C-alpha cells in the first residue's frame, strides 16, 4: 500500500472533512478543496439547514475517528416528538420505548468547525477554501478548479478523487455528461418547499418551550417543526406546498396573510416568534429533492460519497447520518482491501447502494407520516402498541431500526420495518389484536411480519 | 376554440405524426418538424429497432384516426412466444387462453411511412424534415431549429409546442435545465445492451422458422428474440450484458468467439443466420434505458408526449403502444376541455403519468421474466394455470390486461396483475392449489388477490 498516494477530496463539508480525517489517520496524503470560504472565519449559513439530528449511525462514524467526546457537548438530546395541536395542546411521543434511545440536535456549523479543526491537526491534510470544482476529466483523473481569490483556473491531478461536493456535485455532473458511463440518474422533487425561521431564546437566555424534543405542528398538507440550539433558541422550519394546496408559499405574499396563517394554524408557536414576518420575507424557500445515481465510481479511481451520491429529504433525520455511515462502511473496505482502490470502490458500492436507496425512499415516506401524525387514528394506535412492545420485548419499530440500530442496514430496516408496519396496521384494522395481552400481541405481530416477508420473497423470484 | 392556433410538433416519428394527424382532423394548423431526412426517400433505419409489436392500445389509437384498415395489411399476427431450448426443442406458449388475442409484428418504417402519407393529405399540416430542435425558450414558446440543408438557424414561435422528439428530447432537456421548473427526472440504464441481427428469408422467399410467433431463446443472463417481417425475414435481437456476466458484448470480440457462442447457445438459430458475423460486427450495440420525468407541461403551453415523456425498455412490447395511447388519452381531454390547453395538459398529465410510470416498471420486470422463462418451474406452472383460467373464466393475466385490455389502465393492470401473480405464486409454492378443480382454483386465486390488494391499501394509508 502506497501511503504517498495523492488523494483529492472535493468538498470540505461534513462528509468531505470526516473522510479526510479518516484517510489522514490511515496515513494517506489528502488534498481537501472546498468551494465556499472557511466557515470558521466567514458566515456562510444562508441557504443550508442550520441544525441536524445526529443519531447512532453518525455517532458510530464519529467514534471511529475518535472525536465523539468532543461532539457530545455540542448536542441537545431530543427524546421524542412533541406534537402541537391547533388547540395548543401538546403531547410527547417518545422515539423509543427503551431508555437511552434518543436523537441529538446539533448545529451544522459547530460540527463542521470541529471536523475542520481536527483535520488541521494532520500534517498530511491540506485544506484549500474558495476552490470551486468546475469539472473532472474522468479518464485522466484531473479536476479543474476555479479559485475565487486569485480568479484563476487550476488543474489538479490525483491518484484517487472523491466527490464529497454535495447535492450539486460537479464530479457527478461530469459522470452524467460522460455517455459511455451509462450513468443512471434520478432527481425527484417534492411539491413542497421549506423555509427556516426561529424561536429566539427568552430574555434571560432560556428555551421558550420544552428543550428536549423535536417539536412538530402537523397539519396535513403542511407542517412546522422546531429543533433546539445550544443558545436557547429553536430553529423552526415550515414545510409547505410551493404553489398547490389550500395554503402555499406563492400565496403567502403579504404580512397580513402570513400572520393570519400562523396565528390560526400554529397559535402557540406564533406567540414565540417575534421575528416571524422579517424572517419569512428575508429567507429563501428551499427545495426538497432526492437524488440517486449509479455507478458511484469510474474505473476504480473516482468515487461519489455523501449527498453527492445520494441526496435525501430531511424527514427521517438521516441525511448527515447516512453520509457519515458512508465513510464508516467505506473504511471497512479500505481496511479489507488495503490499497486496491478499484476493489474497494466496487465492493463498497455493491454493499452500500441498496441502503442509501432505501433511506432515500424511507425519508420521503416519513414526510407523509409526520405531517399526518395527529389526524390518523390507526397510526396512533400502532405507535402505542409499538412503545409497549419496545418496553417489554426485543422489538424494534422501523423508526428504531433506522435511527438506533446501526447494526441493521437501511435496506433491512426498510424491508423488515415495512412488513412490520403492514402487519400491525392490518391486525389493528381487522380488530385481531383486541383483548390480547402484550405477549400474545408480540407473537402475533412477529408471525404476521414473517409471513409477509415470505410471501413477498416468493413473488419476487419471478423478477430476479 | 381558435382553430387557427399555431401548433408546433417537434418530431415526426410515430407519436409526432399520429398526433399531427389527430390535431389536423380537429382543424388545427400543425407545423410538424423532424430532425431526420424523410424516411420515405432516405434509408435511415440504422440504430432504431426495426420492428415492433402492435397490440390493443396502439390499435385503439389508430382506429381513432381511422386508418386501422390500412395498418392491418402491414401486420403479422404473433399468437404466442415460441421458446427455443439449447437442445433445439421448441414450445409455443400462447399469449392468451382466449381466441383472437394476439400481438402484431409491424415494421417501424412501414408504419411511419403510412402515418406521414396520411398527414400529407391534410392541407393544415406542414412537414419539414432535416430540422433539428436545439432548444425551446419555455417562457416565450419559441423553439430554435437547425436546418441541416440550409445550414442555418430558425426560431419558430407557436401557441402550443409538443415535444414528440423521442428519448433524447430537446424539449425535455430545456425543461431539465430550467431550474424554477423543479423538474423531476430519472434515467435508468440496464446493464444489458442489444444488437440487431437477422434471419433472412429462404431462397424461395419463405419464412425459415414458424411465422406467427415471437421467438425467444431465453438463457438466463442473456437472450435472443426474433420477430417476423413481411418479406419472409426475421429481425433478431440479442440482449446481452455490456461487460459483466459470463458472456458479454465486450468479450465477444472475435469471429471465433462469436460463432462458438451462437453455435453452443442458440444452435437452431445459428443455422438460420448466414450473415451473423458480418451483422454482429457492423451493427452498433444499443442501450436499454428507462426515462421518467415530471412535469410534462410548462404553464400549459408545452407538452412532452411519447418517448420524450417516458422512454421504456422493449420487454413488454409496449413502447409504441404506450405512445399511441398517449395521443388517444390526450384527445379525450382535448374533446372535453375544448381549446383550454392549460386545463387539457394538466388533467392529461394527472391521469396519464401514473400509467406510463407503471408500464415503465412492468417492462423492466418483464426482462427478468422473459430471459428466465424456461428455467423457472414455478413460473411455468403459473402460466399453465393462467391459460386454463383464461379459457374458462373471465380471468385476465397481467400480460393480458396490459396487452389486450385497453379499458384497464396500465397502473390498474400493474396493481391487480402484481397482486394476482403474488397470489398465484404463493398458492402454488404452498401447495394450496393441489387437487382443486378449475372453479375452485379460480375462486381461491380471486379471493387471495383481493386480500393482497386490501392489505396493501391499509399499509399505504400511512404514507398518503
PDB file of C-alpha atoms in Angstrom, chain A residues 198-333:
ATOM      1  CA  UNK A 198     -36.698  30.824  14.505  1.00  0.00           C
ATOM      2  CA  UNK A 199     -37.911  30.955  18.087  1.00  0.00           C
ATOM      3  CA  UNK A 200     -35.373  33.151  19.880  1.00  0.00           C
ATOM      4  CA  UNK A 201     -34.281  32.445  23.489  1.00  0.00           C
ATOM      5  CA  UNK A 202     -36.180  34.190  26.273  1.00  0.00           C
ATOM      6  CA  UNK A 203     -34.736  37.419  27.633  1.00  0.00           C
ATOM      7  CA  UNK A 204     -32.786  35.528  30.274  1.00  0.00           C
ATOM      8  CA  UNK A 205     -31.408  33.089  27.658  1.00  0.00           C
ATOM      9  CA  UNK A 206     -33.688  30.150  28.356  1.00  0.00           C
ATOM     10  CA  UNK A 207     -35.654  27.912  25.976  1.00  0.00           C
ATOM     11  CA  UNK A 208     -39.145  29.265  25.356  1.00  0.00           C
ATOM     12  CA  UNK A 209     -40.654  25.817  25.015  1.00  0.00           C
ATOM     13  CA  UNK A 210     -39.650  22.284  26.053  1.00  0.00           C
ATOM     14  CA  UNK A 211     -35.947  21.812  25.268  1.00  0.00           C
ATOM     15  CA  UNK A 212     -35.518  18.057  24.849  1.00  0.00           C
ATOM     16  CA  UNK A 213     -37.863  17.291  21.958  1.00  0.00           C
ATOM     17  CA  UNK A 214     -38.299  17.732  18.257  1.00  0.00           C
ATOM     18  CA  UNK A 215     -41.417  19.873  18.102  1.00  0.00           C
ATOM     19  CA  UNK A 216     -43.969  19.214  15.371  1.00  0.00           C
ATOM     20  CA  UNK A 217     -47.088  21.087  14.359  1.00  0.00           C
ATOM     21  CA  UNK A 218     -48.543  18.569  11.870  1.00  0.00           C
ATOM     22  CA  UNK A 219     -51.380  19.987   9.763  1.00  0.00           C
ATOM     23  CA  UNK A 220     -51.965  17.548   6.939  1.00  0.00           C
ATOM     24  CA  UNK A 221     -50.726  19.288   3.814  1.00  0.00           C
ATOM     25  CA  UNK A 222     -48.160  21.380   5.697  1.00  0.00           C
ATOM     26  CA  UNK A 223     -46.258  21.328   8.959  1.00  0.00           C
ATOM     27  CA  UNK A 224     -43.930  23.267  11.191  1.00  0.00           C
ATOM     28  CA  UNK A 225     -41.057  21.710  13.131  1.00  0.00           C
ATOM     29  CA  UNK A 226     -38.558  23.107  15.658  1.00  0.00           C
ATOM     30  CA  UNK A 227     -35.183  21.854  16.913  1.00  0.00           C
ATOM     31  CA  UNK A 228     -33.353  23.281  19.945  1.00  0.00           C
ATOM     32  CA  UNK A 229     -29.999  25.086  19.740  1.00  0.00           C
ATOM     33  CA  UNK A 230     -27.344  25.471  22.457  1.00  0.00           C
ATOM     34  CA  UNK A 231     -28.028  29.222  22.797  1.00  0.00           C
ATOM     35  CA  UNK A 232     -31.620  28.649  23.925  1.00  0.00           C
ATOM     36  CA  UNK A 233     -33.164  29.311  20.517  1.00  0.00           C
ATOM     37  CA  UNK A 234     -35.037  26.920  18.254  1.00  0.00           C
ATOM     38  CA  UNK A 235     -34.579  26.606  14.534  1.00  0.00           C
ATOM     39  CA  UNK A 236     -38.079  26.432  13.096  1.00  0.00           C
ATOM     40  CA  UNK A 237     -38.806  25.041   9.651  1.00  0.00           C
ATOM     41  CA  UNK A 238     -42.037  25.484   7.753  1.00  0.00           C
ATOM     42  CA  UNK A 239     -42.789  22.773   5.159  1.00  0.00           C
ATOM     43  CA  UNK A 240     -45.427  23.999   2.741  1.00  0.00           C
ATOM     44  CA  UNK A 241     -46.539  23.395  -0.847  1.00  0.00           C
ATOM     45  CA  UNK A 242     -44.779  25.629  -3.375  1.00  0.00           C
ATOM     46  CA  UNK A 243     -47.954  26.597  -5.194  1.00  0.00           C
ATOM     47  CA  UNK A 244     -50.639  23.996  -4.665  1.00  0.00           C
ATOM     48  CA  UNK A 245     -52.971  23.031  -1.772  1.00  0.00           C
ATOM     49  CA  UNK A 246     -55.104  25.425   0.307  1.00  0.00           C
ATOM     50  CA  UNK A 247     -52.033  27.239   1.671  1.00  0.00           C
ATOM     51  CA  UNK A 248     -48.770  27.616  -0.231  1.00  0.00           C
ATOM     52  CA  UNK A 249     -45.619  29.750  -0.411  1.00  0.00           C
ATOM     53  CA  UNK A 250     -46.751  31.527  -3.551  1.00  0.00           C
ATOM     54  CA  UNK A 251     -49.967  32.816  -1.979  1.00  0.00           C
ATOM     55  CA  UNK A 252     -48.467  33.842   1.382  1.00  0.00           C
ATOM     56  CA  UNK A 253     -47.353  37.123  -0.142  1.00  0.00           C
ATOM     57  CA  UNK A 254     -48.323  39.695   2.463  1.00  0.00           C
ATOM     58  CA  UNK A 255     -47.628  40.276   6.146  1.00  0.00           C
ATOM     59  CA  UNK A 256     -51.332  40.037   6.851  1.00  0.00           C
ATOM     60  CA  UNK A 257     -51.798  36.680   5.120  1.00  0.00           C
ATOM     61  CA  UNK A 258     -48.695  35.314   6.808  1.00  0.00           C
ATOM     62  CA  UNK A 259     -49.667  36.445  10.301  1.00  0.00           C
ATOM     63  CA  UNK A 260     -53.217  35.193   9.916  1.00  0.00           C
ATOM     64  CA  UNK A 261     -51.936  31.824   8.683  1.00  0.00           C
ATOM     65  CA  UNK A 262     -49.557  31.398  11.622  1.00  0.00           C
ATOM     66  CA  UNK A 263     -51.966  32.773  14.199  1.00  0.00           C
ATOM     67  CA  UNK A 264     -54.715  30.387  13.123  1.00  0.00           C
ATOM     68  CA  UNK A 265     -52.656  27.298  12.332  1.00  0.00           C
ATOM     69  CA  UNK A 266     -49.762  27.436  14.812  1.00  0.00           C
ATOM     70  CA  UNK A 267     -51.093  29.725  17.574  1.00  0.00           C
ATOM     71  CA  UNK A 268     -48.656  28.638  20.320  1.00  0.00           C
ATOM     72  CA  UNK A 269     -45.621  28.890  18.016  1.00  0.00           C
ATOM     73  CA  UNK A 270     -46.794  32.255  16.652  1.00  0.00           C
ATOM     74  CA  UNK A 271     -46.577  33.762  20.152  1.00  0.00           C
ATOM     75  CA  UNK A 272     -42.932  32.653  20.444  1.00  0.00           C
ATOM     76  CA  UNK A 273     -41.807  34.020  17.055  1.00  0.00           C
ATOM     77  CA  UNK A 274     -41.373  37.823  17.298  1.00  0.00           C
ATOM     78  CA  UNK A 275     -39.238  37.901  14.114  1.00  0.00           C
ATOM     79  CA  UNK A 276     -41.597  35.815  12.010  1.00  0.00           C
ATOM     80  CA  UNK A 277     -42.535  38.371   9.364  1.00  0.00           C
ATOM     81  CA  UNK A 278     -38.994  39.639   8.884  1.00  0.00           C
ATOM     82  CA  UNK A 279     -37.507  36.160   8.651  1.00  0.00           C
ATOM     83  CA  UNK A 280     -40.233  34.855   6.387  1.00  0.00           C
ATOM     84  CA  UNK A 281     -39.762  37.542   3.777  1.00  0.00           C
ATOM     85  CA  UNK A 282     -35.930  37.597   4.102  1.00  0.00           C
ATOM     86  CA  UNK A 283     -35.207  33.869   3.907  1.00  0.00           C
ATOM     87  CA  UNK A 284     -35.323  31.842   0.694  1.00  0.00           C
ATOM     88  CA  UNK A 285     -37.681  28.935   0.041  1.00  0.00           C
ATOM     89  CA  UNK A 286     -35.646  25.737  -0.176  1.00  0.00           C
ATOM     90  CA  UNK A 287     -36.443  22.780  -2.427  1.00  0.00           C
ATOM     91  CA  UNK A 288     -36.835  19.208  -1.239  1.00  0.00           C
ATOM     92  CA  UNK A 289     -35.142  16.820  -3.620  1.00  0.00           C
ATOM     93  CA  UNK A 290     -33.998  13.206  -3.648  1.00  0.00           C
ATOM     94  CA  UNK A 291     -31.031  12.284  -5.820  1.00  0.00           C
ATOM     95  CA  UNK A 292     -29.986   8.750  -6.671  1.00  0.00           C
ATOM     96  CA  UNK A 293     -27.384   7.640  -9.171  1.00  0.00           C
ATOM     97  CA  UNK A 294     -25.318   4.696 -10.297  1.00  0.00           C
ATOM     98  CA  UNK A 295     -22.465   3.873 -10.650  1.00  0.00           C
ATOM     99  CA  UNK A 296     -20.754   5.950  -7.966  1.00  0.00           C
ATOM    100  CA  UNK A 297     -17.268   5.160  -9.195  1.00  0.00           C
ATOM    101  CA  UNK A 298     -15.487   5.337 -12.524  1.00  0.00           C
ATOM    102  CA  UNK A 299     -12.842   2.703 -13.194  1.00  0.00           C
ATOM    103  CA  UNK A 300     -11.972   2.500  -9.513  1.00  0.00           C
ATOM    104  CA  UNK A 301     -10.357   5.950  -9.488  1.00  0.00           C
ATOM    105  CA  UNK A 302     -13.157   8.365  -8.607  1.00  0.00           C
ATOM    106  CA  UNK A 303     -15.942   7.945  -6.072  1.00  0.00           C
ATOM    107  CA  UNK A 304     -19.052   9.899  -5.155  1.00  0.00           C
ATOM    108  CA  UNK A 305     -19.797   9.927  -1.436  1.00  0.00           C
ATOM    109  CA  UNK A 306     -22.401  11.510   0.881  1.00  0.00           C
ATOM    110  CA  UNK A 307     -25.014  13.835  -0.621  1.00  0.00           C
ATOM    111  CA  UNK A 308     -23.153  13.825  -3.949  1.00  0.00           C
ATOM    112  CA  UNK A 309     -24.100  10.145  -4.304  1.00  0.00           C
ATOM    113  CA  UNK A 310     -27.497  10.229  -2.589  1.00  0.00           C
ATOM    114  CA  UNK A 311     -29.195  13.440  -1.510  1.00  0.00           C
ATOM    115  CA  UNK A 312     -32.325  12.739   0.544  1.00  0.00           C
ATOM    116  CA  UNK A 313     -35.152  14.751   2.060  1.00  0.00           C
ATOM    117  CA  UNK A 314     -34.800  15.595   5.766  1.00  0.00           C
ATOM    118  CA  UNK A 315     -37.850  13.793   7.154  1.00  0.00           C
ATOM    119  CA  UNK A 316     -36.078  10.819   8.705  1.00  0.00           C
ATOM    120  CA  UNK A 317     -33.292  12.966  10.167  1.00  0.00           C
ATOM    121  CA  UNK A 318     -30.818  10.692   8.362  1.00  0.00           C
ATOM    122  CA  UNK A 319     -29.087  12.860   5.736  1.00  0.00           C
ATOM    123  CA  UNK A 320     -25.926  13.504   7.734  1.00  0.00           C
ATOM    124  CA  UNK A 321     -26.083  10.123   9.448  1.00  0.00           C
ATOM    125  CA  UNK A 322     -26.203   8.316   6.092  1.00  0.00           C
ATOM    126  CA  UNK A 323     -23.248  10.350   4.805  1.00  0.00           C
ATOM    127  CA  UNK A 324     -21.211   9.656   7.928  1.00  0.00           C
ATOM    128  CA  UNK A 325     -22.109   5.968   7.691  1.00  0.00           C
ATOM    129  CA  UNK A 326     -20.823   6.036   4.074  1.00  0.00           C
ATOM    130  CA  UNK A 327     -17.390   6.916   5.453  1.00  0.00           C
ATOM    131  CA  UNK A 328     -17.649   4.199   8.108  1.00  0.00           C
ATOM    132  CA  UNK A 329     -18.642   1.498   5.605  1.00  0.00           C
ATOM    133  CA  UNK A 330     -16.065   2.657   3.052  1.00  0.00           C
ATOM    134  CA  UNK A 331     -13.431   2.448   5.770  1.00  0.00           C
ATOM    135  CA  UNK A 332     -14.214  -1.232   6.403  1.00  0.00           C
ATOM    136  CA  UNK A 333     -13.444  -1.939   2.720  1.00  0.00           C
TER     137      UNK A 333
END
